[in-house]
């Protein structure tokens, strides 16, 4: 079965601290992986995507993610979190044309000053 | 350039009443998606349109939900009658819809429905 697991429902970090959000997937075909961010009252915004090649991908707002096929993981990282990063983060997996995205349940990030 | 527009942003209705949501995609985007996002969950696809054709409605509860995209541009999602369990956020997204190619989905802000 195709699925995405985000084991952390809620994470709290101090501003300036590093961040890692976990994502594990199960997908029968070649996985194309995505991270989205959803701020309160806003739609989802694409942070980054992985299709192939270099397993470390860079995204917007200083985020990066690393694809590890052996662990079926695609964890999101940021070296130094800003208060404006407080939001809900969703990992997703799907086909190349993104017509059938499967989202995880999300991780809510809270940032303390 | 305007993003995906949805209205209303919030809707409160009593159970058994009908409700409709409207979505205007980004200009030139051929593919339109409606998603359901329950509290504490990720979005789940309800229906996908390519132009005016519904090409994937397998997850749409057809007994009470309906959708249309008559001219291949804006779209309406309807629930009749609404049930308590329909309380959720309804997201609309659109993409260019180029076949066999990566198409980034752009999401609207959603309509938050509360059924009392």
PDB file of N, CA and C in Angstrom, chain B residues 8-97:
ATOM      1  N   UNK B   8     -16.639  30.443  -0.353  1.00  0.00           N
ATOM      2  CA  UNK B   8     -16.230  31.350   0.714  1.00  0.00           C
ATOM      3  C   UNK B   8     -15.014  30.802   1.463  1.00  0.00           C
ATOM      4  N   UNK B   9     -14.433  31.575   2.322  1.00  0.00           N
ATOM      5  CA  UNK B   9     -13.319  31.087   3.126  1.00  0.00           C
ATOM      6  C   UNK B   9     -13.827  30.287   4.323  1.00  0.00           C
ATOM      7  N   UNK B  10     -14.980  30.668   4.824  1.00  0.00           N
ATOM      8  CA  UNK B  10     -15.576  29.978   5.960  1.00  0.00           C
ATOM      9  C   UNK B  10     -17.072  29.819   5.694  1.00  0.00           C
ATOM     10  N   UNK B  11     -17.600  28.665   6.156  1.00  0.00           N
ATOM     11  CA  UNK B  11     -19.018  28.413   5.993  1.00  0.00           C
ATOM     12  C   UNK B  11     -19.503  27.595   7.177  1.00  0.00           C
ATOM     13  N   UNK B  12     -20.578  28.054   7.795  1.00  0.00           N
ATOM     14  CA  UNK B  12     -21.199  27.319   8.888  1.00  0.00           C
ATOM     15  C   UNK B  12     -22.634  27.021   8.480  1.00  0.00           C
ATOM     16  N   UNK B  13     -22.986  25.758   8.532  1.00  0.00           N
ATOM     17  CA  UNK B  13     -24.344  25.354   8.158  1.00  0.00           C
ATOM     18  C   UNK B  13     -24.845  24.311   9.141  1.00  0.00           C
ATOM     19  N   UNK B  14     -26.139  24.098   9.097  1.00  0.00           N
ATOM     20  CA  UNK B  14     -26.716  23.018   9.900  1.00  0.00           C
ATOM     21  C   UNK B  14     -26.748  21.749   9.063  1.00  0.00           C
ATOM     22  N   UNK B  15     -26.700  20.633   9.770  1.00  0.00           N
ATOM     23  CA  UNK B  15     -26.721  19.352   9.051  1.00  0.00           C
ATOM     24  C   UNK B  15     -27.984  19.252   8.213  1.00  0.00           C
ATOM     25  N   UNK B  16     -27.854  18.545   7.139  1.00  0.00           N
ATOM     26  CA  UNK B  16     -28.898  18.288   6.149  1.00  0.00           C
ATOM     27  C   UNK B  16     -29.079  19.454   5.180  1.00  0.00           C
ATOM     28  N   UNK B  17     -28.387  20.552   5.407  1.00  0.00           N
ATOM     29  CA  UNK B  17     -28.448  21.668   4.473  1.00  0.00           C
ATOM     30  C   UNK B  17     -27.462  21.450   3.330  1.00  0.00           C
ATOM     31  N   UNK B  18     -27.736  22.067   2.172  1.00  0.00           N
ATOM     32  CA  UNK B  18     -26.764  21.999   1.073  1.00  0.00           C
ATOM     33  C   UNK B  18     -25.701  23.077   1.225  1.00  0.00           C
ATOM     34  N   UNK B  19     -24.558  22.852   0.588  1.00  0.00           N
ATOM     35  CA  UNK B  19     -23.485  23.849   0.618  1.00  0.00           C
ATOM     36  C   UNK B  19     -22.689  23.714  -0.674  1.00  0.00           C
ATOM     37  N   UNK B  20     -22.143  24.831  -1.110  1.00  0.00           N
ATOM     38  CA  UNK B  20     -21.344  24.821  -2.339  1.00  0.00           C
ATOM     39  C   UNK B  20     -20.081  25.637  -2.142  1.00  0.00           C
ATOM     40  N   UNK B  21     -19.014  25.161  -2.750  1.00  0.00           N
ATOM     41  CA  UNK B  21     -17.724  25.840  -2.700  1.00  0.00           C
ATOM     42  C   UNK B  21     -17.303  26.160  -4.127  1.00  0.00           C
ATOM     43  N   UNK B  22     -16.649  27.298  -4.271  1.00  0.00           N
ATOM     44  CA  UNK B  22     -16.247  27.728  -5.596  1.00  0.00           C
ATOM     45  C   UNK B  22     -14.736  27.871  -5.676  1.00  0.00           C
ATOM     46  N   UNK B  23     -14.177  27.549  -6.831  1.00  0.00           N
ATOM     47  CA  UNK B  23     -12.747  27.645  -7.025  1.00  0.00           C
ATOM     48  C   UNK B  23     -12.449  28.231  -8.402  1.00  0.00           C
ATOM     49  N   UNK B  24     -11.563  29.201  -8.428  1.00  0.00           N
ATOM     50  CA  UNK B  24     -11.067  29.755  -9.687  1.00  0.00           C
ATOM     51  C   UNK B  24      -9.571  29.478  -9.774  1.00  0.00           C
ATOM     52  N   UNK B  25      -9.151  28.624 -10.685  1.00  0.00           N
ATOM     53  CA  UNK B  25      -7.736  28.245 -10.741  1.00  0.00           C
ATOM     54  C   UNK B  25      -6.881  29.346 -11.354  1.00  0.00           C
ATOM     55  N   UNK B  26      -5.594  29.123 -11.339  1.00  0.00           N
ATOM     56  CA  UNK B  26      -4.671  30.046 -11.982  1.00  0.00           C
ATOM     57  C   UNK B  26      -4.928  30.028 -13.481  1.00  0.00           C
ATOM     58  N   UNK B  27      -4.895  31.198 -14.073  1.00  0.00           N
ATOM     59  CA  UNK B  27      -5.179  31.316 -15.496  1.00  0.00           C
ATOM     60  C   UNK B  27      -4.248  30.427 -16.322  1.00  0.00           C
ATOM     61  N   UNK B  28      -4.847  29.654 -17.204  1.00  0.00           N
ATOM     62  CA  UNK B  28      -4.056  28.785 -18.075  1.00  0.00           C
ATOM     63  C   UNK B  28      -3.828  27.394 -17.527  1.00  0.00           C
ATOM     64  N   UNK B  29      -4.226  27.165 -16.296  1.00  0.00           N
ATOM     65  CA  UNK B  29      -4.061  25.829 -15.715  1.00  0.00           C
ATOM     66  C   UNK B  29      -5.204  24.928 -16.158  1.00  0.00           C
ATOM     67  N   UNK B  30      -4.831  23.810 -16.766  1.00  0.00           N
ATOM     68  CA  UNK B  30      -5.833  22.897 -17.293  1.00  0.00           C
ATOM     69  C   UNK B  30      -6.351  21.909 -16.250  1.00  0.00           C
ATOM     70  N   UNK B  31      -5.518  21.593 -15.288  1.00  0.00           N
ATOM     71  CA  UNK B  31      -5.890  20.572 -14.313  1.00  0.00           C
ATOM     72  C   UNK B  31      -6.326  21.229 -13.014  1.00  0.00           C
ATOM     73  N   UNK B  32      -7.432  20.753 -12.494  1.00  0.00           N
ATOM     74  CA  UNK B  32      -7.977  21.301 -11.242  1.00  0.00           C
ATOM     75  C   UNK B  32      -8.269  20.150 -10.299  1.00  0.00           C
ATOM     76  N   UNK B  33      -7.925  20.336  -9.047  1.00  0.00           N
ATOM     77  CA  UNK B  33      -8.088  19.308  -8.014  1.00  0.00           C
ATOM     78  C   UNK B  33      -8.945  19.851  -6.882  1.00  0.00           C
ATOM     79  N   UNK B  34      -9.772  18.993  -6.337  1.00  0.00           N
ATOM     80  CA  UNK B  34     -10.441  19.266  -5.064  1.00  0.00           C
ATOM     81  C   UNK B  34      -9.933  18.250  -4.041  1.00  0.00           C
ATOM     82  N   UNK B  35      -9.514  18.795  -2.888  1.00  0.00           N
ATOM     83  CA  UNK B  35      -9.034  17.959  -1.801  1.00  0.00           C
ATOM     84  C   UNK B  35      -9.892  18.175  -0.557  1.00  0.00           C
ATOM     85  N   UNK B  36      -9.948  17.143   0.259  1.00  0.00           N
ATOM     86  CA  UNK B  36     -10.557  17.211   1.581  1.00  0.00           C
ATOM     87  C   UNK B  36      -9.439  17.117   2.608  1.00  0.00           C
ATOM     88  N   UNK B  37      -9.436  18.059   3.558  1.00  0.00           N
ATOM     89  CA  UNK B  37      -8.444  18.000   4.624  1.00  0.00           C
ATOM     90  C   UNK B  37      -9.157  17.999   5.966  1.00  0.00           C
ATOM     91  N   UNK B  38      -9.196  16.835   6.587  1.00  0.00           N
ATOM     92  CA  UNK B  38      -9.755  16.723   7.926  1.00  0.00           C
ATOM     93  C   UNK B  38      -8.764  17.247   8.948  1.00  0.00           C
ATOM     94  N   UNK B  39      -9.267  17.620  10.096  1.00  0.00           N
ATOM     95  CA  UNK B  39      -8.431  18.160  11.155  1.00  0.00           C
ATOM     96  C   UNK B  39      -7.332  17.180  11.532  1.00  0.00           C
ATOM     97  N   UNK B  40      -6.104  17.648  11.519  1.00  0.00           N
ATOM     98  CA  UNK B  40      -4.985  16.798  11.893  1.00  0.00           C
ATOM     99  C   UNK B  40      -4.568  15.803  10.833  1.00  0.00           C
ATOM    100  N   UNK B  41      -5.059  15.988   9.625  1.00  0.00           N
ATOM    101  CA  UNK B  41      -4.737  15.066   8.531  1.00  0.00           C
ATOM    102  C   UNK B  41      -4.167  15.826   7.344  1.00  0.00           C
ATOM    103  N   UNK B  42      -3.558  15.092   6.441  1.00  0.00           N
ATOM    104  CA  UNK B  42      -3.120  15.689   5.190  1.00  0.00           C
ATOM    105  C   UNK B  42      -4.256  15.721   4.184  1.00  0.00           C
ATOM    106  N   UNK B  43      -4.109  16.488   3.132  1.00  0.00           N
ATOM    107  CA  UNK B  43      -5.144  16.538   2.098  1.00  0.00           C
ATOM    108  C   UNK B  43      -5.337  15.190   1.420  1.00  0.00           C
ATOM    109  N   UNK B  44      -6.582  14.915   1.077  1.00  0.00           N
ATOM    110  CA  UNK B  44      -6.926  13.698   0.334  1.00  0.00           C
ATOM    111  C   UNK B  44      -7.694  14.109  -0.913  1.00  0.00           C
ATOM    112  N   UNK B  45      -7.286  13.566  -2.028  1.00  0.00           N
ATOM    113  CA  UNK B  45      -7.910  13.950  -3.291  1.00  0.00           C
ATOM    114  C   UNK B  45      -9.354  13.471  -3.367  1.00  0.00           C
ATOM    115  N   UNK B  46     -10.235  14.384  -3.742  1.00  0.00           N
ATOM    116  CA  UNK B  46     -11.633  14.033  -3.990  1.00  0.00           C
ATOM    117  C   UNK B  46     -11.882  13.827  -5.479  1.00  0.00           C
ATOM    118  N   UNK B  47     -11.429  14.777  -6.274  1.00  0.00           N
ATOM    119  CA  UNK B  47     -11.688  14.718  -7.707  1.00  0.00           C
ATOM    120  C   UNK B  47     -10.639  15.539  -8.441  1.00  0.00           C
ATOM    121  N   UNK B  48     -10.310  15.076  -9.637  1.00  0.00           N
ATOM    122  CA  UNK B  48      -9.356  15.794 -10.484  1.00  0.00           C
ATOM    123  C   UNK B  48      -9.971  16.001 -11.858  1.00  0.00           C
ATOM    124  N   UNK B  49      -9.861  17.204 -12.360  1.00  0.00           N
ATOM    125  CA  UNK B  49     -10.350  17.561 -13.685  1.00  0.00           C
ATOM    126  C   UNK B  49      -9.185  17.844 -14.623  1.00  0.00           C
ATOM    127  N   UNK B  50      -9.305  17.383 -15.823  1.00  0.00           N
ATOM    128  CA  UNK B  50      -8.455  17.844 -16.909  1.00  0.00           C
ATOM    129  C   UNK B  50      -9.375  18.593 -17.867  1.00  0.00           C
ATOM    130  N   UNK B  51      -9.191  19.896 -17.899  1.00  0.00           N
ATOM    131  CA  UNK B  51     -10.145  20.766 -18.592  1.00  0.00           C
ATOM    132  C   UNK B  51     -11.528  20.541 -17.980  1.00  0.00           C
ATOM    133  N   UNK B  52     -12.529  20.215 -18.749  1.00  0.00           N
ATOM    134  CA  UNK B  52     -13.856  20.051 -18.157  1.00  0.00           C
ATOM    135  C   UNK B  52     -14.182  18.604 -17.802  1.00  0.00           C
ATOM    136  N   UNK B  53     -13.241  17.694 -18.045  1.00  0.00           N
ATOM    137  CA  UNK B  53     -13.499  16.278 -17.814  1.00  0.00           C
ATOM    138  C   UNK B  53     -12.982  15.834 -16.451  1.00  0.00           C
ATOM    139  N   UNK B  54     -13.851  15.182 -15.686  1.00  0.00           N
ATOM    140  CA  UNK B  54     -13.451  14.586 -14.417  1.00  0.00           C
ATOM    141  C   UNK B  54     -12.735  13.277 -14.715  1.00  0.00           C
ATOM    142  N   UNK B  55     -11.426  13.249 -14.566  1.00  0.00           N
ATOM    143  CA  UNK B  55     -10.645  12.075 -14.940  1.00  0.00           C
ATOM    144  C   UNK B  55     -10.366  11.155 -13.772  1.00  0.00           C
ATOM    145  N   UNK B  56     -10.583  11.634 -12.552  1.00  0.00           N
ATOM    146  CA  UNK B  56     -10.408  10.802 -11.372  1.00  0.00           C
ATOM    147  C   UNK B  56     -11.372  11.295 -10.294  1.00  0.00           C
ATOM    148  N   UNK B  57     -12.459  10.584 -10.133  1.00  0.00           N
ATOM    149  CA  UNK B  57     -13.412  10.931  -9.069  1.00  0.00           C
ATOM    150  C   UNK B  57     -13.653   9.730  -8.171  1.00  0.00           C
ATOM    151  N   UNK B  58     -12.696   8.832  -8.126  1.00  0.00           N
ATOM    152  CA  UNK B  58     -12.871   7.588  -7.388  1.00  0.00           C
ATOM    153  C   UNK B  58     -13.047   7.792  -5.883  1.00  0.00           C
ATOM    154  N   UNK B  59     -12.550   8.892  -5.355  1.00  0.00           N
ATOM    155  CA  UNK B  59     -12.656   9.144  -3.922  1.00  0.00           C
ATOM    156  C   UNK B  59     -13.793  10.100  -3.568  1.00  0.00           C
ATOM    157  N   UNK B  60     -14.570  10.484  -4.533  1.00  0.00           N
ATOM    158  CA  UNK B  60     -15.688  11.407  -4.284  1.00  0.00           C
ATOM    159  C   UNK B  60     -16.922  10.615  -3.845  1.00  0.00           C
ATOM    160  N   UNK B  61     -17.454  10.905  -2.658  1.00  0.00           N
ATOM    161  CA  UNK B  61     -18.674  10.200  -2.198  1.00  0.00           C
ATOM    162  C   UNK B  61     -19.873  10.677  -3.008  1.00  0.00           C
ATOM    163  N   UNK B  62     -20.211   9.920  -4.000  1.00  0.00           N
ATOM    164  CA  UNK B  62     -21.160  10.407  -4.986  1.00  0.00           C
ATOM    165  C   UNK B  62     -22.608  10.451  -4.503  1.00  0.00           C
ATOM    166  N   UNK B  63     -22.866   9.861  -3.351  1.00  0.00           N
ATOM    167  CA  UNK B  63     -24.237   9.926  -2.867  1.00  0.00           C
ATOM    168  C   UNK B  63     -24.613  11.326  -2.420  1.00  0.00           C
ATOM    169  N   UNK B  64     -23.626  12.095  -1.976  1.00  0.00           N
ATOM    170  CA  UNK B  64     -23.948  13.430  -1.487  1.00  0.00           C
ATOM    171  C   UNK B  64     -23.057  14.528  -2.074  1.00  0.00           C
ATOM    172  N   UNK B  65     -21.951  14.145  -2.671  1.00  0.00           N
ATOM    173  CA  UNK B  65     -21.020  15.129  -3.226  1.00  0.00           C
ATOM    174  C   UNK B  65     -21.161  15.154  -4.747  1.00  0.00           C
ATOM    175  N   UNK B  66     -21.051  16.369  -5.282  1.00  0.00           N
ATOM    176  CA  UNK B  66     -20.997  16.508  -6.731  1.00  0.00           C
ATOM    177  C   UNK B  66     -20.066  17.663  -7.064  1.00  0.00           C
ATOM    178  N   UNK B  67     -19.553  17.655  -8.261  1.00  0.00           N
ATOM    179  CA  UNK B  67     -18.655  18.722  -8.694  1.00  0.00           C
ATOM    180  C   UNK B  67     -18.866  18.968 -10.169  1.00  0.00           C
ATOM    181  N   UNK B  68     -18.545  20.168 -10.572  1.00  0.00           N
ATOM    182  CA  UNK B  68     -18.619  20.482 -11.987  1.00  0.00           C
ATOM    183  C   UNK B  68     -17.559  21.511 -12.357  1.00  0.00           C
ATOM    184  N   UNK B  69     -17.170  21.463 -13.622  1.00  0.00           N
ATOM    185  CA  UNK B  69     -16.223  22.427 -14.186  1.00  0.00           C
ATOM    186  C   UNK B  69     -16.652  22.626 -15.636  1.00  0.00           C
ATOM    187  N   UNK B  70     -17.741  23.335 -15.776  1.00  0.00           N
ATOM    188  CA  UNK B  70     -18.462  23.357 -17.034  1.00  0.00           C
ATOM    189  C   UNK B  70     -17.647  23.894 -18.208  1.00  0.00           C
ATOM    190  N   UNK B  71     -16.917  24.945 -18.040  1.00  0.00           N
ATOM    191  CA  UNK B  71     -16.194  25.545 -19.157  1.00  0.00           C
ATOM    192  C   UNK B  71     -14.688  25.312 -19.040  1.00  0.00           C
ATOM    193  N   UNK B  72     -14.329  24.376 -18.189  1.00  0.00           N
ATOM    194  CA  UNK B  72     -12.917  24.064 -18.047  1.00  0.00           C
ATOM    195  C   UNK B  72     -12.104  25.125 -17.351  1.00  0.00           C
ATOM    196  N   UNK B  73     -12.802  26.005 -16.627  1.00  0.00           N
ATOM    197  CA  UNK B  73     -12.063  27.043 -15.898  1.00  0.00           C
ATOM    198  C   UNK B  73     -12.391  26.903 -14.416  1.00  0.00           C
ATOM    199  N   UNK B  74     -13.357  27.676 -13.915  1.00  0.00           N
ATOM    200  CA  UNK B  74     -13.667  27.571 -12.496  1.00  0.00           C
ATOM    201  C   UNK B  74     -14.532  26.343 -12.229  1.00  0.00           C
ATOM    202  N   UNK B  75     -14.617  26.009 -10.949  1.00  0.00           N
ATOM    203  CA  UNK B  75     -15.274  24.759 -10.566  1.00  0.00           C
ATOM    204  C   UNK B  75     -16.079  24.973  -9.296  1.00  0.00           C
ATOM    205  N   UNK B  76     -17.107  24.160  -9.143  1.00  0.00           N
ATOM    206  CA  UNK B  76     -17.938  24.176  -7.947  1.00  0.00           C
ATOM    207  C   UNK B  76     -18.020  22.780  -7.372  1.00  0.00           C
ATOM    208  N   UNK B  77     -17.869  22.682  -6.068  1.00  0.00           N
ATOM    209  CA  UNK B  77     -18.033  21.433  -5.332  1.00  0.00           C
ATOM    210  C   UNK B  77     -19.246  21.603  -4.431  1.00  0.00           C
ATOM    211  N   UNK B  78     -20.144  20.637  -4.492  1.00  0.00           N
ATOM    212  CA  UNK B  78     -21.384  20.742  -3.730  1.00  0.00           C
ATOM    213  C   UNK B  78     -21.556  19.546  -2.813  1.00  0.00           C
ATOM    214  N   UNK B  79     -22.159  19.794  -1.663  1.00  0.00           N
ATOM    215  CA  UNK B  79     -22.539  18.727  -0.748  1.00  0.00           C
ATOM    216  C   UNK B  79     -24.030  18.894  -0.452  1.00  0.00           C
ATOM    217  N   UNK B  80     -24.778  17.800  -0.659  1.00  0.00           N
ATOM    218  CA  UNK B  80     -26.207  17.860  -0.378  1.00  0.00           C
ATOM    219  C   UNK B  80     -26.740  16.463  -0.075  1.00  0.00           C
ATOM    220  N   UNK B  81     -27.197  16.220   1.140  1.00  0.00           N
ATOM    221  CA  UNK B  81     -27.174  17.112   2.293  1.00  0.00           C
ATOM    222  C   UNK B  81     -25.872  16.964   3.082  1.00  0.00           C
ATOM    223  N   UNK B  82     -25.504  18.017   3.799  1.00  0.00           N
ATOM    224  CA  UNK B  82     -24.284  17.952   4.598  1.00  0.00           C
ATOM    225  C   UNK B  82     -24.507  17.146   5.875  1.00  0.00           C
ATOM    226  N   UNK B  83     -23.480  16.465   6.302  1.00  0.00           N
ATOM    227  CA  UNK B  83     -23.498  15.700   7.539  1.00  0.00           C
ATOM    228  C   UNK B  83     -22.438  16.256   8.481  1.00  0.00           C
ATOM    229  N   UNK B  84     -22.570  15.916   9.747  1.00  0.00           N
ATOM    230  CA  UNK B  84     -21.630  16.422  10.746  1.00  0.00           C
ATOM    231  C   UNK B  84     -20.186  16.079  10.371  1.00  0.00           C
ATOM    232  N   UNK B  85     -19.997  14.900   9.838  1.00  0.00           N
ATOM    233  CA  UNK B  85     -18.654  14.438   9.495  1.00  0.00           C
ATOM    234  C   UNK B  85     -18.033  15.153   8.307  1.00  0.00           C
ATOM    235  N   UNK B  86     -18.801  16.010   7.656  1.00  0.00           N
ATOM    236  CA  UNK B  86     -18.252  16.750   6.520  1.00  0.00           C
ATOM    237  C   UNK B  86     -17.479  17.984   6.965  1.00  0.00           C
ATOM    238  N   UNK B  87     -17.512  18.290   8.235  1.00  0.00           N
ATOM    239  CA  UNK B  87     -16.757  19.438   8.747  1.00  0.00           C
ATOM    240  C   UNK B  87     -15.276  19.213   8.479  1.00  0.00           C
ATOM    241  N   UNK B  88     -14.681  20.113   7.727  1.00  0.00           N
ATOM    242  CA  UNK B  88     -13.306  19.949   7.270  1.00  0.00           C
ATOM    243  C   UNK B  88     -12.923  21.187   6.472  1.00  0.00           C
ATOM    244  N   UNK B  89     -11.700  21.162   5.961  1.00  0.00           N
ATOM    245  CA  UNK B  89     -11.258  22.189   5.016  1.00  0.00           C
ATOM    246  C   UNK B  89     -11.258  21.579   3.623  1.00  0.00           C
ATOM    247  N   UNK B  90     -11.833  22.296   2.697  1.00  0.00           N
ATOM    248  CA  UNK B  90     -11.893  21.847   1.305  1.00  0.00           C
ATOM    249  C   UNK B  90     -10.928  22.714   0.497  1.00  0.00           C
ATOM    250  N   UNK B  91      -9.916  22.048  -0.032  1.00  0.00           N
ATOM    251  CA  UNK B  91      -8.856  22.735  -0.759  1.00  0.00           C
ATOM    252  C   UNK B  91      -9.025  22.542  -2.260  1.00  0.00           C
ATOM    253  N   UNK B  92      -8.734  23.588  -2.979  1.00  0.00           N
ATOM    254  CA  UNK B  92      -8.685  23.507  -4.426  1.00  0.00           C
ATOM    255  C   UNK B  92      -7.245  23.760  -4.863  1.00  0.00           C
ATOM    256  N   UNK B  93      -6.814  23.072  -5.875  1.00  0.00           N
ATOM    257  CA  UNK B  93      -5.475  23.259  -6.428  1.00  0.00           C
ATOM    258  C   UNK B  93      -5.563  23.210  -7.948  1.00  0.00           C
ATOM    259  N   UNK B  94      -4.557  23.784  -8.591  1.00  0.00           N
ATOM    260  CA  UNK B  94      -4.516  23.699 -10.043  1.00  0.00           C
ATOM    261  C   UNK B  94      -3.087  23.523 -10.509  1.00  0.00           C
ATOM    262  N   UNK B  95      -2.952  23.000 -11.709  1.00  0.00           N
ATOM    263  CA  UNK B  95      -1.640  22.837 -12.314  1.00  0.00           C
ATOM    264  C   UNK B  95      -1.776  22.994 -13.821  1.00  0.00           C
ATOM    265  N   UNK B  96      -0.622  23.176 -14.489  1.00  0.00           N
ATOM    266  CA  UNK B  96      -0.655  23.373 -15.935  1.00  0.00           C
ATOM    267  C   UNK B  96      -1.267  22.182 -16.647  1.00  0.00           C
ATOM    268  N   UNK B  97      -0.976  20.984 -16.157  1.00  0.00           N
ATOM    269  CA  UNK B  97      -1.562  19.800 -16.758  1.00  0.00           C
ATOM    270  C   UNK B  97      -0.907  19.370 -18.052  1.00  0.00           C
TER     271      UNK B  97
END
